[in-house]
CSV table of C-alpha atoms in Angstrom, one decimal:
chain,number,residue,atom,x,y,z
A,4,MET,CA,62.5,1.9,-44.9
A,5,ASN,CA,63.4,0.9,-41.4
A,6,THR,CA,60.8,2.8,-39.4
A,7,ARG,CA,60.9,0.1,-36.7
A,8,GLY,CA,64.5,0.7,-35.7
A,9,LEU,CA,64.1,4.4,-35.6
A,10,LEU,CA,60.9,4.3,-33.6
A,11,ASP,CA,62.3,1.9,-31.1
A,12,GLN,CA,65.3,4.2,-30.6
A,13,LEU,CA,63.0,7.1,-29.9
A,14,LEU,CA,60.9,5.2,-27.4
A,15,LYS,CA,64.0,4.0,-25.6
A,16,SER,CA,65.8,7.3,-26.0
A,17,GLY,CA,66.2,8.3,-22.4
A,18,GLN,CA,68.0,5.1,-21.2
A,19,ASP,CA,71.5,6.2,-22.1
A,20,LEU,CA,71.0,9.7,-20.6
A,21,LEU,CA,69.7,8.2,-17.3
A,22,GLN,CA,72.5,5.7,-17.1
A,23,ASN,CA,75.0,8.4,-17.5
A,24,LYS,CA,73.5,10.7,-14.8
A,25,ALA,CA,75.4,10.3,-11.5
A,26,GLY,CA,73.2,9.2,-8.6
A,27,GLY,CA,70.1,11.3,-9.3
A,28,SER,CA,66.7,10.1,-8.1
A,29,GLN,CA,65.6,9.9,-11.7
A,30,ASN,CA,67.6,6.8,-12.1
A,31,LYS,CA,65.5,5.0,-9.5
A,32,SER,CA,62.1,6.3,-10.5
A,33,SER,CA,62.1,6.6,-14.3
A,34,GLY,CA,64.2,3.8,-15.8
A,35,GLY,CA,64.5,3.5,-19.6
A,36,GLY,CA,62.0,4.1,-22.3
A,37,LEU,CA,60.1,7.3,-23.0
A,38,GLY,CA,60.0,7.9,-19.2
A,39,GLY,CA,63.8,8.1,-19.3
A,40,LEU,CA,63.7,10.7,-22.0
A,41,LEU,CA,61.1,12.9,-20.3
A,42,GLY,CA,62.6,12.4,-16.8
A,43,GLY,CA,66.0,13.2,-18.1
A,44,ALA,CA,64.7,16.3,-19.9
A,45,SER,CA,63.1,17.7,-16.9
A,46,GLY,CA,66.2,17.4,-14.8
A,47,SER,CA,68.9,18.4,-17.3
A,48,GLY,CA,68.0,21.9,-18.5
A,49,GLY,CA,65.4,20.9,-21.1
A,50,LEU,CA,66.4,20.5,-24.7
A,51,GLY,CA,69.9,21.7,-24.1
A,52,GLY,CA,70.5,18.8,-21.7
A,53,LEU,CA,68.9,16.4,-24.2
A,54,LEU,CA,71.1,17.5,-27.0
A,55,SER,CA,74.4,17.7,-25.1
A,56,GLY,CA,74.7,13.9,-24.5
A,57,ALA,CA,76.7,11.4,-26.5
A,58,GLY,CA,75.7,8.2,-28.2
A,59,GLY,CA,72.6,6.9,-30.0
A,60,GLY,CA,70.4,7.3,-26.9
A,61,ALA,CA,71.3,11.0,-26.7
A,62,LEU,CA,70.7,11.6,-30.4
A,63,ALA,CA,67.3,9.9,-30.2
A,64,ALA,CA,66.5,12.0,-27.1
A,65,GLY,CA,67.4,15.1,-29.0
A,66,ALA,CA,65.2,14.2,-31.8
A,67,MET,CA,62.3,13.3,-29.6
A,68,GLY,CA,62.8,16.4,-27.4
A,69,LEU,CA,62.6,18.7,-30.4
A,70,LEU,CA,59.6,16.8,-31.7
A,71,LEU,CA,57.8,17.3,-28.4
A,72,GLY,CA,59.0,20.8,-27.8
A,73,ASN,CA,60.6,22.1,-24.7
A,74,LYS,CA,57.4,23.2,-22.9
A,75,LYS,CA,55.7,19.9,-23.3
A,76,VAL,CA,58.9,17.9,-22.3
A,77,ARG,CA,59.0,19.9,-19.1
A,78,LYS,CA,55.3,19.5,-18.4
A,79,VAL,CA,55.2,15.7,-18.8
A,80,GLY,CA,58.7,15.3,-17.4
A,81,GLY,CA,59.4,12.6,-14.9
A,82,LYS,CA,55.8,11.1,-15.0
A,83,VAL,CA,56.1,8.5,-17.8
A,84,ALA,CA,57.4,5.0,-17.0
A,85,ILE,CA,57.1,3.1,-20.3
A,86,TYR,CA,59.7,0.4,-20.6
A,87,GLY,CA,60.8,-1.7,-23.6
A,88,GLY,CA,60.4,0.7,-26.5
A,89,LEU,CA,58.0,-0.5,-29.3
A,90,ALA,CA,57.0,-3.7,-27.5
A,91,ALA,CA,55.6,-1.7,-24.6
A,92,LEU,CA,53.0,-0.2,-26.9
A,93,GLY,CA,51.8,-3.6,-27.9
A,94,VAL,CA,51.8,-4.9,-24.3
A,95,LEU,CA,49.6,-1.9,-23.2
A,96,ALA,CA,47.2,-2.4,-26.2
A,97,TYR,CA,47.0,-6.2,-25.5
A,98,LYS,CA,46.1,-5.5,-21.8
A,99,ALA,CA,43.5,-3.0,-22.8
A,100,TYR,CA,41.9,-5.5,-25.2
A,101,GLY,CA,41.9,-8.2,-22.5
A,102,ASN,CA,40.2,-6.0,-20.0
A,103,TYR,CA,37.7,-4.7,-22.5
A,104,ASN,CA,36.7,-8.2,-23.6
A,105,ALA,CA,36.4,-9.3,-20.0
A,106,GLN,CA,34.1,-6.4,-19.2
A,107,LYS,CA,31.9,-7.4,-22.1
A,108,GLY,CA,32.0,-11.0,-21.0
A,109,ILE,CA,33.3,-12.3,-24.3
A,110,ALA,CA,36.1,-14.6,-25.2
A,111,PRO,CA,37.6,-13.6,-28.6
A,112,GLN,CA,38.2,-16.3,-31.1
A,113,THR,CA,41.7,-15.0,-31.8
A,114,GLU,CA,44.1,-13.1,-29.6
A,115,PRO,CA,44.8,-9.5,-30.5
A,116,GLN,CA,47.7,-9.2,-32.9
A,117,THR,CA,49.5,-6.4,-31.3
A,118,ILE,CA,53.0,-5.3,-32.3
A,119,ASP,CA,54.7,-7.4,-29.6
A,120,ARG,CA,53.2,-10.5,-31.2
A,121,LEU,CA,53.9,-10.0,-34.9
A,122,PRO,CA,56.5,-11.1,-37.4
A,123,ALA,CA,59.0,-8.6,-38.6
A,124,ALA,CA,57.2,-7.5,-41.8
A,125,GLN,CA,54.0,-6.7,-40.0
A,126,VAL,CA,56.0,-4.9,-37.2
A,127,GLU,CA,57.3,-2.5,-39.8
A,128,GLN,CA,53.8,-1.7,-41.0
A,129,HIS,CA,52.7,-1.0,-37.4
A,130,SER,CA,55.8,1.0,-36.7
A,131,GLN,CA,55.2,3.4,-39.6
A,132,ALA,CA,51.7,4.0,-38.5
A,133,ILE,CA,52.8,4.6,-34.9
A,134,LEU,CA,55.5,7.1,-36.0
A,135,LYS,CA,52.9,8.9,-38.2
A,136,ALA,CA,50.7,9.2,-35.1
A,137,LEU,CA,53.6,10.4,-32.9
A,138,VAL,CA,54.6,13.2,-35.4
A,139,ALA,CA,50.9,14.3,-35.7
A,140,ALA,CA,50.5,14.3,-31.9
A,141,ALA,CA,53.6,16.4,-31.6
A,142,LYS,CA,52.1,18.9,-33.9
A,143,ALA,CA,48.8,19.1,-32.1
A,144,ASP,CA,49.7,22.1,-30.0
A,145,GLY,CA,50.9,24.0,-33.0
A,146,HIS,CA,54.5,24.5,-31.7
A,147,ILE,CA,56.4,23.2,-34.7
A,148,ASP,CA,57.3,26.0,-37.1
A,149,ASP,CA,59.5,26.0,-40.2
A,150,ARG,CA,62.7,26.4,-38.1
A,151,GLU,CA,61.8,23.6,-35.7
A,152,ARG,CA,60.9,21.3,-38.6
A,153,GLN,CA,64.4,21.9,-40.0
A,154,LEU,CA,66.0,21.1,-36.6
A,155,ILE,CA,63.9,18.0,-36.2
A,156,GLU,CA,64.8,16.7,-39.6
A,157,GLY,CA,68.4,17.4,-38.9
A,158,GLU,CA,68.3,15.3,-35.7
A,159,PHE,CA,66.5,12.5,-37.4
A,160,THR,CA,69.1,12.5,-40.2
A,161,LYS,CA,71.8,12.0,-37.5
A,162,LEU,CA,69.9,8.9,-36.3
A,163,ASP,CA,69.2,7.3,-39.6
A,164,ASN,CA,70.4,8.3,-43.1
A,165,ASP,CA,67.8,6.3,-44.9
A,166,GLN,CA,66.7,8.7,-47.7
A,167,GLU,CA,63.3,7.1,-48.1
A,168,LEU,CA,62.6,7.6,-44.4
A,169,GLN,CA,63.9,11.2,-44.5
A,170,HIS,CA,61.6,12.1,-47.4
A,171,TRP,CA,58.7,10.4,-45.6
A,172,LEU,CA,59.4,12.3,-42.4
A,173,HIS,CA,59.7,15.6,-44.3
A,174,ALA,CA,56.3,15.1,-45.8
A,175,GLU,CA,54.7,14.2,-42.5
A,176,LEU,CA,56.2,17.2,-40.7
A,177,ASN,CA,55.0,19.5,-43.4
A,178,LYS,CA,51.4,18.2,-43.7
A,179,PRO,CA,48.6,20.1,-42.1
A,180,LEU,CA,47.4,18.4,-39.0
A,181,ASP,CA,44.6,16.0,-40.1
A,182,PRO,CA,43.4,13.2,-37.8
A,183,THR,CA,41.5,11.7,-40.7
A,184,ASP,CA,44.8,11.3,-42.6
A,185,VAL,CA,46.5,9.8,-39.6
A,186,ALA,CA,43.7,7.3,-39.0
A,187,ARG,CA,44.0,6.0,-42.6
A,188,ALA,CA,47.3,4.5,-41.7
A,189,ALA,CA,45.6,2.0,-39.3
A,190,SER,CA,44.8,-1.1,-41.4
A,191,THR,CA,43.9,-3.2,-38.4
A,192,PRO,CA,42.1,-2.5,-35.1
A,193,GLU,CA,45.2,-3.4,-33.2
A,194,MET,CA,47.2,-0.8,-35.2
A,195,ALA,CA,44.6,1.8,-34.4
A,196,ALA,CA,44.8,1.0,-30.7
A,197,GLU,CA,48.6,1.3,-30.7
A,198,MET,CA,48.5,4.6,-32.6
A,199,TYR,CA,46.0,5.9,-30.1
A,200,ILE,CA,48.1,4.8,-27.1
A,201,ALA,CA,51.2,6.6,-28.6
A,202,SER,CA,49.1,9.7,-29.2
A,203,VAL,CA,47.7,9.7,-25.6
A,204,MET,CA,51.3,9.4,-24.3
A,205,LEU,CA,52.4,12.6,-26.0
A,206,VAL,CA,49.3,14.8,-25.9
A,207,ASP,CA,48.7,17.1,-23.0
A,208,GLU,CA,45.0,16.6,-22.2
A,209,GLU,CA,44.9,19.9,-20.3
A,210,ASN,CA,45.6,21.7,-23.6
A,211,PHE,CA,42.3,22.3,-25.4
A,212,MET,CA,43.8,22.0,-28.9
A,213,GLU,CA,45.6,18.8,-28.1
A,214,LYS,CA,42.6,17.2,-26.3
A,215,SER,CA,40.3,18.1,-29.2
A,216,TYR,CA,42.8,16.5,-31.6
A,217,LEU,CA,42.9,13.4,-29.5
A,218,ASP,CA,39.1,13.0,-29.4
A,219,GLU,CA,38.8,13.5,-33.1
A,220,LEU,CA,41.6,10.9,-33.7
A,221,ALA,CA,39.7,8.4,-31.6
A,222,ARG,CA,36.6,8.9,-33.7
A,223,GLN,CA,38.5,8.6,-37.0
A,224,LEU,CA,40.2,5.4,-35.7
A,225,LYS,CA,36.7,4.1,-35.0
A,226,LEU,CA,37.6,3.0,-31.5
A,227,GLU,CA,34.7,1.6,-29.5
A,228,PRO,CA,34.1,3.9,-26.5
A,229,GLY,CA,34.8,1.2,-24.0
A,230,LEU,CA,38.1,0.3,-25.6
A,231,LYS,CA,39.1,3.9,-25.9
A,232,ILE,CA,38.6,4.3,-22.1
A,233,GLU,CA,40.6,1.1,-21.4
A,234,LEU,CA,43.5,2.3,-23.7
A,235,GLU,CA,43.6,5.6,-21.8
A,236,LYS,CA,43.5,3.7,-18.5
A,237,GLN,CA,46.5,1.6,-19.5
A,238,VAL,CA,48.5,4.7,-20.4
A,239,ARG,CA,47.6,6.4,-17.1
A,240,GLN,CA,48.6,3.3,-15.1
A,241,ALA,CA,51.9,3.3,-17.0
A,242,LEU,CA,52.5,6.9,-16.1
A,243,THR,CA,52.3,6.4,-12.4
């Protein structure tokens, strides 16, 4: 299944919306990527604005907007400035590894194999793990009920009619929230780092339920405390 293509669309989903907005300040401040989605959402009437656009970017924005939930979209709106879709996650993870190793005063024998530095087959493995983490993070505040699951699946079907992917998404949306299950998808330390970055991007750390989920996910991913801090720092820097 082509998780890579779908995930990249989601992470770039605000670009078309922003390009089609006439002369707003969002165009200057948010750009493409997830920041475009959230910035566009906060300035266009929430999910209604997301779903009213045209083209692949608008469809992806609608899917991501439903996944996040209107309240969360509005809360995070306009603050995220992630560019480049999937590759951006790898870049942030790579920077975090570099800073972490520098702080420890060690030179790793091999460079971190983050998603921006991998062949296509391995990128697909990373993509599926990251999408799993995104779906779980979206559920962390408990906002997704049966009706919203159906709406989300409908939006994802418009984006990609891959039956295998649809069945996988259905299963993920209907699973009880379990950070242990999410963490099992990480078969490499780099994959774990990228999954954590994606989760930090979507979780509202002021919400007790979501913060608790994020802390437990970090434990289950077996992230070293110093690396966890550096990953969070990279996300914060990208959000400003």
